[in-house]
Amino acid sequence: MATTFDVCGRLGVALAIASGAAIVPASTPATTVVYTSTDQEYAEVVFREAEAAIGHKIAAVFDAEASKTVGLERRLVAERSRPRADVFWNSEMLRTYRLSKQGVLGSTTVDKSLGLPTTVITATSVGFGLRSRVIAVHTPSVSELDRPKRLLDLGNPRFKGRVAIARPLFGTTSTHFAALYAELGASKFTEFLQALKNNDVMILPGNGDVRDAVAAGRAFVGLTDTDDAIGAIRRGQPLAMIFPDQQGMGAFSVYMTLAKVADGPSPVGAQRLIEYLASEKTEARLIELGAVQIPVRSHLPMAKEIGAVRPKLWLMDPAKIDASLEPSVELIRKHLL
Amino acid sequence: MATASARALRWPLLAAVLLAPLLLPALHGLGGAVQTVFTGQALAGGGSLWPTGRVTALLANGLLLSALAGLLATAIGALYGLAFVFSQAQACRLCLVGLLTTSFCFGTVVHVLAWRTLFPMVSGGEAGWAIAVLTLALRYAPLSAALLAAGLATMERAELETAVCIGGGRALWAVGRTRLQRLAGMSFAAVFALVFGESEVPPLLGVHVYAEEFLSQVALEPAANVAAALGWPLMAVALACAALLAGVPRLRASSAGTVSMGWIGTWFRAPAALRLATFGSALAVAALPLMLLAWGSVQATGRWPTHAGAALVNSLLVAGLSALVACLWGWALASWASRAEQLTVTGLNVLLWIMMLWPSALTGIALAGSALPDWTFPVTPLILAHTLHLLPFAAWVLLALRDVQPRGPVEQLKLLGARGPTAIRHVHLPAAWPGLVAAFMLCTGLSMAELTATVLTVPPGMETAILRLYNLLHYGDQRGVMMLAVAQGLAVALIAAAGIALLGKRHAGD
């Protein structure tokens, strides 16, 4: 005898399983699946152009900053036994390195004619498109003379209670702080953290929140990425950006990475897409759009907001940053949070 | 005898099969967490399983924030409840429920964005605390109102009428007080548990809490199961609140009763000025987030985000389908629970509360890694993730409203021999219809606000409104965010209004 429980339960299961029929996105063998943490506003434009160029349909999954701890990196690990993605286009390099260590990524090579420097190429990824860590300044509140020049100036008491950073356990801020630990050593890194703590630094969820806090004047200075700062400048918000430590180690920078997912369903499409994205044309296009600001190919122009003079940049090997991540987090927890 | 035992076992077994996608990853996660505790495994970045001084402060902050938000949300929920009782016109109730559903379906970050238009400079201190409490309380107040309303709706009308005949208002208060106190406690516990798990809104306002620390560890640990061990305070709070809430909705009217809220409203003839003031203030509070977002989107510069319309349509489709599946499963569970022992119903409620408080990230990770058969569709994991998120809400609405339906006609038709699909079509479906419509509209709205599991399970090439909204937020397009949030809110409000209109039409027809 059929009961409500039987009928509804079975109908529910059937509907859940068959639900895709109504809203399943079109997927064909000529579809290349890409997971990307690059901002959707930029990546979508590039994908549309790439589809025409490589003759493959591109199906993308975009990350959401709010899901920073459980986003695409976790999804790629979870799907390891049955990969659905072909390409991982990451907006930085540390998470790509960590995924590579976990065996999620396959061998990735590109043609030498693309002109990428060897420093950004590994066995499992290729790098391009730089973004730097900059100090965003609220222009109505801080005169040009008072603007910080070095990262350590964020600990200066004249900015007490008005300094914002993203939580240094996520995203590019955690990469930056791990690199600082590796470069400065434990003792000087601790001093920097203590100076920030003594200055009542605001610790916000993400770099976008730092940009918004500075643009609104809640914070006078904040540590963020060039793409966030330039986005605000282009929207006419009262914000200026400073590349710190131009007399010293330079502004810490990260580069985008492209990697083939191990055993991805469409290796041919993956190779074509990676070569398209790593090309000079795409790098120039991403600079024009605002996704990256400084090319890895030195002959390409930078974002116009930076000016003509290439700032002094500081790059670090992701393996070295990864090795410093845990000890830096221990000190951050002890002295800053 | 053996057949009876097998029949009795069939329901729990079928329920276990239905809930397996949630229970298996949950058990796996718990297993990893327990293993971490017993092996004394070191956590990444100096994380500690047992609270240090700093972590104790974060725990205290989280507990205090949750308590304050729980109290305020319950008070606001009571205001909404009163407004509902006082307003006799169907259109007024329709308007209020539509706004509450919309407000509840905005994510907490969208609520902060709305409040930022009024308080752009608040970044911490006492003001930050105050805005955090207010924002979170307003976000969860509709849940409080729903709990209070469900509790009041299932009070026995006969008992209330008897109390009024014997001792007037004083006797009525004596009858209702205990239940109201209990419902207020439950509302407080529900909001407390949900706010304790909030990791994004408090730090935006300068309030640092334990949930933020937990997410940091999830980011650092290579294995999510190991990080899950650090989530024990969240689980402890969830379990404690689930135990407190296990009685909801133990609201069965033993005698045939109709919804008693309307009766209370009719009996309690408050002065017109009081009715107007209560309803007006409830409407203003409920509409505030939507109004602030609309105002903000008019003030800011920018354009309607590209493809946002398609994303909104996708969201509506996913939400509609997930809500339909959740309602069917919820109906199945409600139908089973109505024949089960009270202890079993309590157990089911505990399970549903754990499901509601269970981080959807863990469900998403499990479904992303699951080996669903090849003949399933790419969107199936997304629908399943949303369905599991919605199931508790659907089940409770259906349980609560099923229990307030007059049971006489159902029993009579059963005695006349209506069985199987015929009984479902002519007996059970008409009886469950109000619950199904109410559950469907609530679930559709909630589904549209689900983010974490969506990121983990959305098929490549598909976009939903919530993903678009958060990407715009990160990009810094505040006007785009506000416009999309308003559009999403209006879509949810329309669904709610259509649902209520449908119920009203049917009620009139009856």
PDB file of N, CA, C and O in Angstrom, chain B residues 101-126:
ATOM      1  N   THR B 101       9.768  37.683   4.602  1.00  0.00           N
ATOM      2  CA  THR B 101      10.432  36.632   3.815  1.00  0.00           C
ATOM      3  C   THR B 101      11.594  37.245   3.042  1.00  0.00           C
ATOM      4  O   THR B 101      12.687  36.680   2.989  1.00  0.00           O
ATOM      5  N   THR B 102      11.374  38.414   2.474  1.00  0.00           N
ATOM      6  CA  THR B 102      12.433  39.092   1.721  1.00  0.00           C
ATOM      7  C   THR B 102      13.614  39.403   2.620  1.00  0.00           C
ATOM      8  O   THR B 102      14.766  39.133   2.285  1.00  0.00           O
ATOM      9  N   SER B 103      13.327  39.972   3.787  1.00  0.00           N
ATOM     10  CA  SER B 103      14.383  40.364   4.710  1.00  0.00           C
ATOM     11  C   SER B 103      15.190  39.145   5.169  1.00  0.00           C
ATOM     12  O   SER B 103      16.419  39.179   5.236  1.00  0.00           O
ATOM     13  N   PHE B 104      14.482  38.048   5.434  1.00  0.00           N
ATOM     14  CA  PHE B 104      15.146  36.834   5.907  1.00  0.00           C
ATOM     15  C   PHE B 104      16.025  36.235   4.813  1.00  0.00           C
ATOM     16  O   PHE B 104      17.051  35.619   5.081  1.00  0.00           O
ATOM     17  N   CYS B 105      15.604  36.448   3.571  1.00  0.00           N
ATOM     18  CA  CYS B 105      16.337  35.821   2.477  1.00  0.00           C
ATOM     19  C   CYS B 105      17.530  36.651   1.998  1.00  0.00           C
ATOM     20  O   CYS B 105      18.312  36.172   1.195  1.00  0.00           O
ATOM     21  N   PHE B 106      17.672  37.881   2.487  1.00  0.00           N
ATOM     22  CA  PHE B 106      18.908  38.616   2.213  1.00  0.00           C
ATOM     23  C   PHE B 106      19.997  37.992   3.075  1.00  0.00           C
ATOM     24  O   PHE B 106      19.787  37.727   4.244  1.00  0.00           O
ATOM     25  N   GLY B 107      21.165  37.803   2.508  1.00  0.00           N
ATOM     26  CA  GLY B 107      22.277  37.318   3.331  1.00  0.00           C
ATOM     27  C   GLY B 107      22.657  38.379   4.350  1.00  0.00           C
ATOM     28  O   GLY B 107      22.283  39.550   4.207  1.00  0.00           O
ATOM     29  N   THR B 108      23.420  37.984   5.358  1.00  0.00           N
ATOM     30  CA  THR B 108      23.780  38.950   6.406  1.00  0.00           C
ATOM     31  C   THR B 108      24.658  40.072   5.858  1.00  0.00           C
ATOM     32  O   THR B 108      24.557  41.204   6.303  1.00  0.00           O
ATOM     33  N   VAL B 109      25.516  39.726   4.886  1.00  0.00           N
ATOM     34  CA  VAL B 109      26.386  40.771   4.329  1.00  0.00           C
ATOM     35  C   VAL B 109      25.557  41.823   3.602  1.00  0.00           C
ATOM     36  O   VAL B 109      25.870  43.020   3.645  1.00  0.00           O
ATOM     37  N   VAL B 110      24.473  41.403   2.963  1.00  0.00           N
ATOM     38  CA  VAL B 110      23.597  42.362   2.283  1.00  0.00           C
ATOM     39  C   VAL B 110      22.921  43.267   3.323  1.00  0.00           C
ATOM     40  O   VAL B 110      22.757  44.477   3.098  1.00  0.00           O
ATOM     41  N   HIS B 111      22.579  42.694   4.472  1.00  0.00           N
ATOM     42  CA  HIS B 111      22.013  43.525   5.548  1.00  0.00           C
ATOM     43  C   HIS B 111      23.026  44.587   5.991  1.00  0.00           C
ATOM     44  O   HIS B 111      22.663  45.746   6.206  1.00  0.00           O
ATOM     45  N   VAL B 112      24.293  44.189   6.131  1.00  0.00           N
ATOM     46  CA  VAL B 112      25.322  45.170   6.529  1.00  0.00           C
ATOM     47  C   VAL B 112      25.443  46.259   5.473  1.00  0.00           C
ATOM     48  O   VAL B 112      25.533  47.447   5.799  1.00  0.00           O
ATOM     49  N   LEU B 113      25.418  45.853   4.227  1.00  0.00           N
ATOM     50  CA  LEU B 113      25.521  46.807   3.127  1.00  0.00           C
ATOM     51  C   LEU B 113      24.379  47.833   3.215  1.00  0.00           C
ATOM     52  O   LEU B 113      24.572  49.029   3.009  1.00  0.00           O
ATOM     53  N   ALA B 114      23.185  47.331   3.544  1.00  0.00           N
ATOM     54  CA  ALA B 114      22.032  48.228   3.680  1.00  0.00           C
ATOM     55  C   ALA B 114      22.265  49.227   4.810  1.00  0.00           C
ATOM     56  O   ALA B 114      22.058  50.436   4.642  1.00  0.00           O
ATOM     57  N   TRP B 115      22.741  48.720   5.962  1.00  0.00           N
ATOM     58  CA  TRP B 115      22.945  49.608   7.112  1.00  0.00           C
ATOM     59  C   TRP B 115      24.086  50.594   6.905  1.00  0.00           C
ATOM     60  O   TRP B 115      24.107  51.670   7.485  1.00  0.00           O
ATOM     61  N   ARG B 116      25.042  50.189   6.073  1.00  0.00           N
ATOM     62  CA  ARG B 116      26.174  51.082   5.788  1.00  0.00           C
ATOM     63  C   ARG B 116      25.708  52.397   5.152  1.00  0.00           C
ATOM     64  O   ARG B 116      26.384  53.412   5.276  1.00  0.00           O
ATOM     65  N   THR B 117      24.560  52.362   4.472  1.00  0.00           N
ATOM     66  CA  THR B 117      24.069  53.602   3.865  1.00  0.00           C
ATOM     67  C   THR B 117      23.673  54.619   4.946  1.00  0.00           C
ATOM     68  O   THR B 117      23.701  55.809   4.709  1.00  0.00           O
ATOM     69  N   LEU B 118      23.336  54.112   6.136  1.00  0.00           N
ATOM     70  CA  LEU B 118      22.986  55.018   7.237  1.00  0.00           C
ATOM     71  C   LEU B 118      24.196  55.330   8.119  1.00  0.00           C
ATOM     72  O   LEU B 118      24.305  56.418   8.668  1.00  0.00           O
ATOM     73  N   PHE B 119      25.065  54.337   8.301  1.00  0.00           N
ATOM     74  CA  PHE B 119      26.210  54.519   9.203  1.00  0.00           C
ATOM     75  C   PHE B 119      27.512  54.196   8.464  1.00  0.00           C
ATOM     76  O   PHE B 119      28.160  53.197   8.757  1.00  0.00           O
ATOM     77  N   PRO B 120      27.901  55.046   7.510  1.00  0.00           N
ATOM     78  CA  PRO B 120      29.074  54.688   6.699  1.00  0.00           C
ATOM     79  C   PRO B 120      30.393  54.692   7.463  1.00  0.00           C
ATOM     80  O   PRO B 120      31.347  54.073   7.035  1.00  0.00           O
ATOM     81  N   MET B 121      30.460  55.396   8.606  1.00  0.00           N
ATOM     82  CA  MET B 121      31.753  55.559   9.278  1.00  0.00           C
ATOM     83  C   MET B 121      31.981  54.591  10.426  1.00  0.00           C
ATOM     84  O   MET B 121      33.035  54.605  11.050  1.00  0.00           O
ATOM     85  N   VAL B 122      30.993  53.769  10.753  1.00  0.00           N
ATOM     86  CA  VAL B 122      31.171  52.870  11.907  1.00  0.00           C
ATOM     87  C   VAL B 122      32.153  51.761  11.543  1.00  0.00           C
ATOM     88  O   VAL B 122      31.989  51.061  10.558  1.00  0.00           O
ATOM     89  N   SER B 123      33.215  51.644  12.359  1.00  0.00           N
ATOM     90  CA  SER B 123      34.215  50.616  12.053  1.00  0.00           C
ATOM     91  C   SER B 123      34.593  49.781  13.257  1.00  0.00           C
ATOM     92  O   SER B 123      35.392  48.865  13.161  1.00  0.00           O
ATOM     93  N   GLY B 124      34.062  50.075  14.413  1.00  0.00           N
ATOM     94  CA  GLY B 124      34.419  49.280  15.582  1.00  0.00           C
ATOM     95  C   GLY B 124      33.901  49.924  16.849  1.00  0.00           C
ATOM     96  O   GLY B 124      33.033  50.806  16.801  1.00  0.00           O
ATOM     97  N   GLY B 125      34.418  49.500  17.990  1.00  0.00           N
ATOM     98  CA  GLY B 125      34.019  50.046  19.282  1.00  0.00           C
ATOM     99  C   GLY B 125      32.572  49.720  19.609  1.00  0.00           C
ATOM    100  O   GLY B 125      31.989  48.781  19.049  1.00  0.00           O
ATOM    101  N   GLU B 126      32.009  50.546  20.489  1.00  0.00           N
ATOM    102  CA  GLU B 126      30.628  50.284  20.934  1.00  0.00           C
ATOM    103  C   GLU B 126      29.645  50.415  19.768  1.00  0.00           C
ATOM    104  O   GLU B 126      28.679  49.655  19.668  1.00  0.00           O
TER     105      GLU B 126
END
